[in-house]
Amino acid sequence: MSLHEYARKRRFDQTPEPRGDGQVARHWPIFVVQLHHASSRHYDFRLEADGVLKSWAVPKGPSLRPGEKRLAVEVEDHPLDYATFEGDIPKGHYGAGHVDVFDHGHWACEGDPLAAIAAGKLDFVLSGDKLGGAWKLVRTQMKGRQKQWLLIKRDDAFAADAEADDLVDGAASKPGVPARSKARAKAARPGKAAPRAASKRGADVRRRALALEGARDAPYPAGFAAQLCTLRAQPPAGEDWLHEIKWDGYRLLADLVDGQVRLRSRNGLDWNATFPEVVEAVRALPVDDARLDGELVVIDEQGRSDFAALQRSIEGTSKAPLRYLVFDLPGVAGVDISRAPLAKRKALLKTLIGPKPGLIAYSEHVVGHGQEVFAASGKAGLEGIVSKRADAPYVGQRSGTWIKTKHEQSDEFAIVGYTPPKGARTGFGSLLLARPQDGALQYVGRVGTGFDDATLTALLKTLKPLHTDKAAVALPAHVPFNARSVHWVRPQLVAEVAYRGWGKEGLLRQAAFLRLREDKSMVDIKQDAAAPEQAVTITHPERVVYPADGITKGQVADYYRRIAPLLLPELAGRPLSLLRCPDGAGGQCFFQKHHAAALGPGVHAIPLRQKSGKEDYLYVEDVEGVLALVQMNTLELHPWGSTVAAPERPDRLVFDLDPGPGVSWAATKDAAREVRENLRQAGLESLVRLSGGKGLHVVVPITPGPDWDTAKAFCEAFANAMAQHRPTLYIATMSKAKREGRIFIDWLRNGRGNTSVCSWSLRAREHATVAVPLRWEDLGRITSPGQFTLDKALQRAARLKADPWADIGKIRQSLPKG
């Protein structure tokens, strides 16, 4: 790179041309074509490379006819800020005459553009307003003072029977000279935004949006926060989960407001200038208002997203096309649909994008079969999957309704320093890594593998401006390198690293560098590091809440934190009633069903109709919400038999078998089996759970459809039928006077707003018993209703190879008619 020749030919105190002082680093190489009315009218064709604009003078201008050769004379390099120059160069100066920008945009080639230029053959792709598709520059053997090249359009969908002069606007013509033809190229331009579709489709999108359950006739806020995933080792089971490919790219949020587009990264970086094609594609949607959430990727020939290819494409060293895979639509056509079920939002999103994928494409999913989808993604060489509850709303925070499952353990860390290279290695030896903990950075080890020579060179170039004498972390007393040799850097860069677990000293094992995450900042990893269990402070963890067992509030919090992967599938996204015990299990306890701000940000409100009007009930989405409830002295969790997405449509029925005095545990188990058999005769499968009290719960999953009155009527009729058939064993009324020797089949749990305790919830009993879900075949081995206390429940959970209710979501059944 040299601008010496450019500066030598100009007197900047007399010409308006830029000196080249204000160059700004760009993500994606630009190109510009300027129409220059000098002594000889010509076009200046310029490509950004190595920090300058490599330039050619094209006398007749580019031709869009495939194979037609146009002479291009190589001239001196120009500064990057010349790309926006328009105006008059005074007479008597080099290049005197009027300059207009004819076209501008981005360009890319395969490999190193400087090497291709040096070799005399440059194949590249343009993405501009007038010029697009594949082109090539070929150096000729013609003698001359300057190097002679040929500029040639390749045969593709961007080719047309036209040339640059046909595309010149009148404003770009030299004053006093008639404008050439303004005819546009006849061929359509794939990859560029099509004109806005007719308003008929936009009106249909709005109509469908307003019809969704939970929709509000008001725009979803622009600048919305992204919903984030919770990482788990295994995907959730059940038909109420959607499973998508975990795309390996850059998270991209789009706000379309009154026809204007703003693209944002997850941490708020403005990406309009970086991805102008995406801006135009979003603007071309058949609506003037939309909020999109998706991933910007490059797809390889096997259909996989390739992060390295994406980075090369952005750098301009790859011609691979970008694709914006959109997976959510919290708002569209002036309608807030964030509270509508995800499956309904995605169906509308697919309608909005249309059937043919282009630069914008719809991210497909599979319903249910989580384990199979995860296994298939591994065989296909994919990073993993993202599982999402089909009935969940869109929430701009981390949520248990979006679950990320990866085949390889990886995470993101701050780079705080590097060691010098050894032997024949160049650049550096290893990167020192850290992560936020307790408000400070903690050293987690180093990574010295996963780099090629180009990465070592590029990373070192990026790290050097961040040098500092102040160490961001304290190193352990004994590290396997000379601590005084470390080059410390300010913690601003984020590295993604694969590793095989943690060593006993809290350091990464077998770490390998994957990539530099230029789309993420320290703010992101601080948010990610604030895992749900660290986001809620448990005050007075030493206070005993189960006096008979000596169990403290801190132990209760730890229990719910550890059991969360099994607890949340039956709890998250459902209205809740809480049993709060400020004085512990032996003191005064009370139920709470309404939301209160004091519960904290992890506990959400849902307005539900009551006779007195709408009231805010509460629900949680993740372990952060559960721990917030524990902080407020909650011991028991009682979810509704419906979700917040469809609160008036139950999907769980519960028969609570409550044995009266004189009923043995064996008789109670036999009663549960009889309930199961009678349900089967009605065409319904069921599951069984220890209530954590005296009895058992028989739980019936159903497809949402009937209302609460219908569900309650069925349960009442079923319980009455069993009581009438065997009146000496069963009773279907609450009368305590008639309980002796009988089992109360409690069907009242199935009314609107009535609840039963959740699987894996603690009970506020003398001992810290747990409501534990069972397989039917396990029931015979259970010796008492209180067999599982807190510690034993954790032991059972650790021994489980799979959730005993993993298939509950796969059961699709409806109440019998009549």
Coordinates of C-alpha atoms in Angstrom, one line a residue, residues 60 69 93 125 140 145 159 166 180 229 245 404 415 439 489 529 544 623 662 672 694 756 807:
K60 CA -15.8 3.3 -22.4
K69 CA -13.9 -6.7 -23.1
H93 CA -4.6 20.2 -12.0
V125 CA -18.2 -10.3 -7.4
T140 CA -2.7 -7.9 -21.0
R145 CA 3.6 3.5 -19.7
A159 CA -25.6 -9.8 -17.2
D166 CA -27.2 3.3 -20.4
R180 CA -27.0 9.2 -22.4
C229 CA -30.7 -19.5 25.2
I245 CA -30.3 -26.1 13.6
K404 CA -29.1 -24.7 23.3
I415 CA -8.3 -12.3 26.1
G439 CA -17.4 -8.5 39.6
V489 CA -3.6 -6.5 26.9
A529 CA -21.3 -15.3 32.8
V544 CA -32.9 -23.1 58.8
V623 CA -33.8 -21.1 37.0
G662 CA -56.6 -46.7 57.7
A672 CA -53.3 -45.4 41.1
K694 CA -49.4 -39.0 51.7
S756 CA -51.3 -29.2 42.1
D807 CA -42.2 -38.7 26.6

